[in-house]
Amino acid sequence: MSPPVQASVESDRLREALEAFGHRFTEQRGAVHRFLAGTDTHPTAEEVFHGVRAQLPAISLATVYKNLETLVGCGMAIKLSYSDGSSRYDGRTDPHHHARCNRCGAVMDVPGSLPTEMMTASDVCPGFHVTGYRLEFTGVCASCA
Ligand SMILES: [Zn+2]
Ligand SMILES: [Zn+2]
């Protein structure tokens, strides 16, 4: 049985991105990316580990960490780092914002992006070359309210 077309297009895209940055496509990297791309909960590395272990029982948390960093390095995932030292990963790399619940820590996607003019504005900070931005809404989610 051949895999669904969508899945193979997705793994071709991952393979190309990895190879462009000098990394090999491995079954483990594929599984980590598939798990991330299939969820919108912005999981922690531990959550990715638990999800991927169902398919690849031999995978270690350390490998999941390394594979996540590799995916971030080649632009196939985004790392959201927080001031308490925790990090979450996002398989969605198109422009979007996040809303984070102050009570349960849930992170939700918020569609939209800032106008391009703001990204190139020279008055963002004198001499600063803007390559991206991060906008996070904070508050209380529907289940905590
Ligand atoms: Zn909440
Ligand atoms: Zn997101």
PDB file of C-alpha atoms and ligand atoms in Angstrom:
ATOM      1  CA  MET A   1       0.000   0.000   0.000  1.00  0.00           C
ATOM      2  CA  SER A   2       1.448   3.360  -0.983  1.00  0.00           C
ATOM      3  CA  PRO A   3       1.374   6.255   1.499  1.00  0.00           C
ATOM      4  CA  PRO A   4      -1.117   9.081   0.951  1.00  0.00           C
ATOM      5  CA  VAL A   5       0.101  11.640  -1.604  1.00  0.00           C
ATOM      6  CA  GLN A   6       0.067  14.424   0.990  1.00  0.00           C
ATOM      7  CA  ALA A   7       2.430  12.503   3.266  1.00  0.00           C
ATOM      8  CA  SER A   8       4.964  11.794   0.544  1.00  0.00           C
ATOM      9  CA  VAL A   9       4.940  15.427  -0.661  1.00  0.00           C
ATOM     10  CA  GLU A  10       5.541  16.462   2.934  1.00  0.00           C
ATOM     11  CA  SER A  11       8.464  14.070   3.385  1.00  0.00           C
ATOM     12  CA  ASP A  12       9.988  15.216   0.064  1.00  0.00           C
ATOM     13  CA  ARG A  13       9.857  18.777   1.349  1.00  0.00           C
ATOM     14  CA  LEU A  14      11.530  17.701   4.587  1.00  0.00           C
ATOM     15  CA  ARG A  15      14.187  15.709   2.718  1.00  0.00           C
ATOM     16  CA  GLU A  16      15.013  18.716   0.524  1.00  0.00           C
ATOM     17  CA  ALA A  17      15.204  21.083   3.503  1.00  0.00           C
ATOM     18  CA  LEU A  18      17.442  18.699   5.465  1.00  0.00           C
ATOM     19  CA  GLU A  19      19.772  18.122   2.534  1.00  0.00           C
ATOM     20  CA  ALA A  20      20.005  21.857   1.821  1.00  0.00           C
ATOM     21  CA  PHE A  21      21.492  22.198   5.318  1.00  0.00           C
ATOM     22  CA  GLY A  22      23.759  19.161   5.007  1.00  0.00           C
ATOM     23  CA  HIS A  23      21.606  16.752   7.030  1.00  0.00           C
ATOM     24  CA  ARG A  24      20.418  13.333   6.011  1.00  0.00           C
ATOM     25  CA  PHE A  25      16.768  12.365   5.980  1.00  0.00           C
ATOM     26  CA  THR A  26      16.298   9.668   8.627  1.00  0.00           C
ATOM     27  CA  GLU A  27      13.250   7.713   9.666  1.00  0.00           C
ATOM     28  CA  GLN A  28      13.474   9.366  13.093  1.00  0.00           C
ATOM     29  CA  ARG A  29      13.630  12.905  11.709  1.00  0.00           C
ATOM     30  CA  GLY A  30      10.700  12.013   9.462  1.00  0.00           C
ATOM     31  CA  ALA A  31       8.674  10.732  12.429  1.00  0.00           C
ATOM     32  CA  VAL A  32       9.457  13.787  14.592  1.00  0.00           C
ATOM     33  CA  HIS A  33       8.453  16.116  11.767  1.00  0.00           C
ATOM     34  CA  ARG A  34       5.291  14.122  11.008  1.00  0.00           C
ATOM     35  CA  PHE A  35       4.224  14.308  14.640  1.00  0.00           C
ATOM     36  CA  LEU A  36       4.844  18.078  14.796  1.00  0.00           C
ATOM     37  CA  ALA A  37       3.091  18.736  11.499  1.00  0.00           C
ATOM     38  CA  GLY A  38       0.080  16.731  12.673  1.00  0.00           C
ATOM     39  CA  THR A  39      -0.617  18.693  15.835  1.00  0.00           C
ATOM     40  CA  ASP A  40      -1.436  22.299  16.658  1.00  0.00           C
ATOM     41  CA  THR A  41      -0.768  22.021  20.395  1.00  0.00           C
ATOM     42  CA  HIS A  42       2.841  23.303  20.196  1.00  0.00           C
ATOM     43  CA  PRO A  43       4.225  20.336  22.147  1.00  0.00           C
ATOM     44  CA  THR A  44       7.283  20.292  24.383  1.00  0.00           C
ATOM     45  CA  ALA A  45      10.184  17.986  23.454  1.00  0.00           C
ATOM     46  CA  GLU A  46       8.888  15.497  26.059  1.00  0.00           C
ATOM     47  CA  GLU A  47       5.448  15.489  24.443  1.00  0.00           C
ATOM     48  CA  VAL A  48       6.982  14.933  21.003  1.00  0.00           C
ATOM     49  CA  PHE A  49       9.038  12.099  22.509  1.00  0.00           C
ATOM     50  CA  HIS A  50       5.931  10.404  23.904  1.00  0.00           C
ATOM     51  CA  GLY A  51       4.091  10.839  20.596  1.00  0.00           C
ATOM     52  CA  VAL A  52       6.911   9.543  18.390  1.00  0.00           C
ATOM     53  CA  ARG A  53       7.771   6.635  20.695  1.00  0.00           C
ATOM     54  CA  ALA A  54       4.451   5.024  19.777  1.00  0.00           C
ATOM     55  CA  GLN A  55       5.859   4.502  16.269  1.00  0.00           C
ATOM     56  CA  LEU A  56       9.559   4.223  17.040  1.00  0.00           C
ATOM     57  CA  PRO A  57       9.884   2.567  20.469  1.00  0.00           C
ATOM     58  CA  ALA A  58      13.707   2.689  20.330  1.00  0.00           C
ATOM     59  CA  ILE A  59      13.942   6.475  19.980  1.00  0.00           C
ATOM     60  CA  SER A  60      15.434   8.367  22.955  1.00  0.00           C
ATOM     61  CA  LEU A  61      14.494  11.745  24.384  1.00  0.00           C
ATOM     62  CA  ALA A  62      18.002  12.995  23.550  1.00  0.00           C
ATOM     63  CA  THR A  63      17.514  12.024  19.898  1.00  0.00           C
ATOM     64  CA  VAL A  64      14.126  13.750  19.811  1.00  0.00           C
ATOM     65  CA  TYR A  65      15.756  16.919  21.222  1.00  0.00           C
ATOM     66  CA  LYS A  66      18.512  16.805  18.602  1.00  0.00           C
ATOM     67  CA  ASN A  67      16.086  16.101  15.770  1.00  0.00           C
ATOM     68  CA  LEU A  68      13.841  18.975  16.864  1.00  0.00           C
ATOM     69  CA  GLU A  69      16.823  21.348  16.846  1.00  0.00           C
ATOM     70  CA  THR A  70      17.802  20.058  13.400  1.00  0.00           C
ATOM     71  CA  LEU A  71      14.285  20.733  12.101  1.00  0.00           C
ATOM     72  CA  VAL A  72      14.383  24.244  13.589  1.00  0.00           C
ATOM     73  CA  GLY A  73      17.818  24.819  12.033  1.00  0.00           C
ATOM     74  CA  CYS A  74      16.567  24.020   8.540  1.00  0.00           C
ATOM     75  CA  GLY A  75      13.357  26.018   8.864  1.00  0.00           C
ATOM     76  CA  MET A  76      10.957  23.076   9.113  1.00  0.00           C
ATOM     77  CA  ALA A  77       9.868  23.908  12.669  1.00  0.00           C
ATOM     78  CA  ILE A  78       9.772  26.882  14.993  1.00  0.00           C
ATOM     79  CA  LYS A  79      10.999  26.862  18.563  1.00  0.00           C
ATOM     80  CA  LEU A  80       9.059  28.936  21.064  1.00  0.00           C
ATOM     81  CA  SER A  81      11.251  29.655  24.084  1.00  0.00           C
ATOM     82  CA  TYR A  82       9.831  31.093  27.275  1.00  0.00           C
ATOM     83  CA  SER A  83      11.370  33.053  30.086  1.00  0.00           C
ATOM     84  CA  ASP A  84      10.896  30.152  32.534  1.00  0.00           C
ATOM     85  CA  GLY A  85      13.349  28.161  30.411  1.00  0.00           C
ATOM     86  CA  SER A  86      10.727  25.939  28.813  1.00  0.00           C
ATOM     87  CA  SER A  87      10.394  25.485  25.061  1.00  0.00           C
ATOM     88  CA  ARG A  88       7.655  24.340  22.733  1.00  0.00           C
ATOM     89  CA  TYR A  89       7.869  23.380  19.086  1.00  0.00           C
ATOM     90  CA  ASP A  90       5.660  24.356  16.187  1.00  0.00           C
ATOM     91  CA  GLY A  91       5.472  22.413  12.926  1.00  0.00           C
ATOM     92  CA  ARG A  92       3.608  25.274  11.321  1.00  0.00           C
ATOM     93  CA  THR A  93       6.096  27.655   9.748  1.00  0.00           C
ATOM     94  CA  ASP A  94       3.819  30.017   7.818  1.00  0.00           C
ATOM     95  CA  PRO A  95       3.412  33.484   9.408  1.00  0.00           C
ATOM     96  CA  HIS A  96       1.076  33.365  12.396  1.00  0.00           C
ATOM     97  CA  HIS A  97       0.883  34.571  15.967  1.00  0.00           C
ATOM     98  CA  HIS A  98       0.346  32.773  19.243  1.00  0.00           C
ATOM     99  CA  ALA A  99      -1.888  33.163  22.260  1.00  0.00           C
ATOM    100  CA  ARG A 100      -0.598  31.666  25.493  1.00  0.00           C
ATOM    101  CA  CYS A 101      -2.751  30.887  28.521  1.00  0.00           C
ATOM    102  CA  ASN A 102      -1.284  32.244  31.755  1.00  0.00           C
ATOM    103  CA  ARG A 103      -2.959  29.495  33.773  1.00  0.00           C
ATOM    104  CA  CYS A 104      -2.470  26.194  31.935  1.00  0.00           C
ATOM    105  CA  GLY A 105       0.302  27.221  29.527  1.00  0.00           C
ATOM    106  CA  ALA A 106      -1.661  26.168  26.429  1.00  0.00           C
ATOM    107  CA  VAL A 107      -0.404  27.815  23.239  1.00  0.00           C
ATOM    108  CA  MET A 108      -2.869  28.412  20.420  1.00  0.00           C
ATOM    109  CA  ASP A 109      -2.377  29.628  16.854  1.00  0.00           C
ATOM    110  CA  VAL A 110      -3.669  33.066  15.930  1.00  0.00           C
ATOM    111  CA  PRO A 111      -3.923  33.643  12.178  1.00  0.00           C
ATOM    112  CA  GLY A 112      -2.455  36.747  10.631  1.00  0.00           C
ATOM    113  CA  SER A 113       0.805  38.537  10.029  1.00  0.00           C
ATOM    114  CA  LEU A 114       2.032  42.094  10.358  1.00  0.00           C
ATOM    115  CA  PRO A 115       2.106  44.225   7.208  1.00  0.00           C
ATOM    116  CA  THR A 116       5.398  43.886   5.313  1.00  0.00           C
ATOM    117  CA  GLU A 117       6.067  47.636   5.783  1.00  0.00           C
ATOM    118  CA  MET A 118       6.580  47.048   9.478  1.00  0.00           C
ATOM    119  CA  MET A 119       9.076  44.279   8.833  1.00  0.00           C
ATOM    120  CA  THR A 120      11.304  46.519   6.746  1.00  0.00           C
ATOM    121  CA  ALA A 121      10.821  49.727   8.701  1.00  0.00           C
ATOM    122  CA  SER A 122      14.185  51.294   9.447  1.00  0.00           C
ATOM    123  CA  ASP A 123      12.730  52.902  12.565  1.00  0.00           C
ATOM    124  CA  VAL A 124      12.179  49.576  14.345  1.00  0.00           C
ATOM    125  CA  CYS A 125      15.516  50.302  15.985  1.00  0.00           C
ATOM    126  CA  PRO A 126      18.336  52.369  14.464  1.00  0.00           C
ATOM    127  CA  GLY A 127      20.696  50.180  12.462  1.00  0.00           C
ATOM    128  CA  PHE A 128      18.685  47.046  13.185  1.00  0.00           C
ATOM    129  CA  HIS A 129      18.058  44.690  10.286  1.00  0.00           C
ATOM    130  CA  VAL A 130      14.725  42.927  10.815  1.00  0.00           C
ATOM    131  CA  THR A 131      14.618  39.286   9.744  1.00  0.00           C
ATOM    132  CA  GLY A 132      11.495  38.278  11.644  1.00  0.00           C
ATOM    133  CA  TYR A 133       9.346  38.996  14.634  1.00  0.00           C
ATOM    134  CA  ARG A 134       7.322  37.237  17.260  1.00  0.00           C
ATOM    135  CA  LEU A 135       3.994  38.392  18.602  1.00  0.00           C
ATOM    136  CA  GLU A 136       2.402  36.595  21.524  1.00  0.00           C
ATOM    137  CA  PHE A 137      -0.934  37.326  23.127  1.00  0.00           C
ATOM    138  CA  THR A 138      -1.196  36.349  26.767  1.00  0.00           C
ATOM    139  CA  GLY A 139      -4.356  35.792  28.764  1.00  0.00           C
ATOM    140  CA  VAL A 140      -6.687  33.056  29.918  1.00  0.00           C
ATOM    141  CA  CYS A 141      -7.936  30.318  27.571  1.00  0.00           C
ATOM    142  CA  ALA A 142     -11.566  29.235  27.202  1.00  0.00           C
ATOM    143  CA  SER A 143     -11.182  26.121  29.357  1.00  0.00           C
ATOM    144  CA  CYS A 144      -9.465  28.038  32.186  1.00  0.00           C
ATOM    145  CA  ALA A 145     -11.781  31.057  32.139  1.00  0.00           C
TER     146      ALA A 145
HETATM  147 ZN    ZN B   1      -5.733  27.639  29.985  1.00  0.00          ZN
HETATM  148 ZN    ZN B   2       1.881  28.029  15.977  1.00  0.00          ZN
END
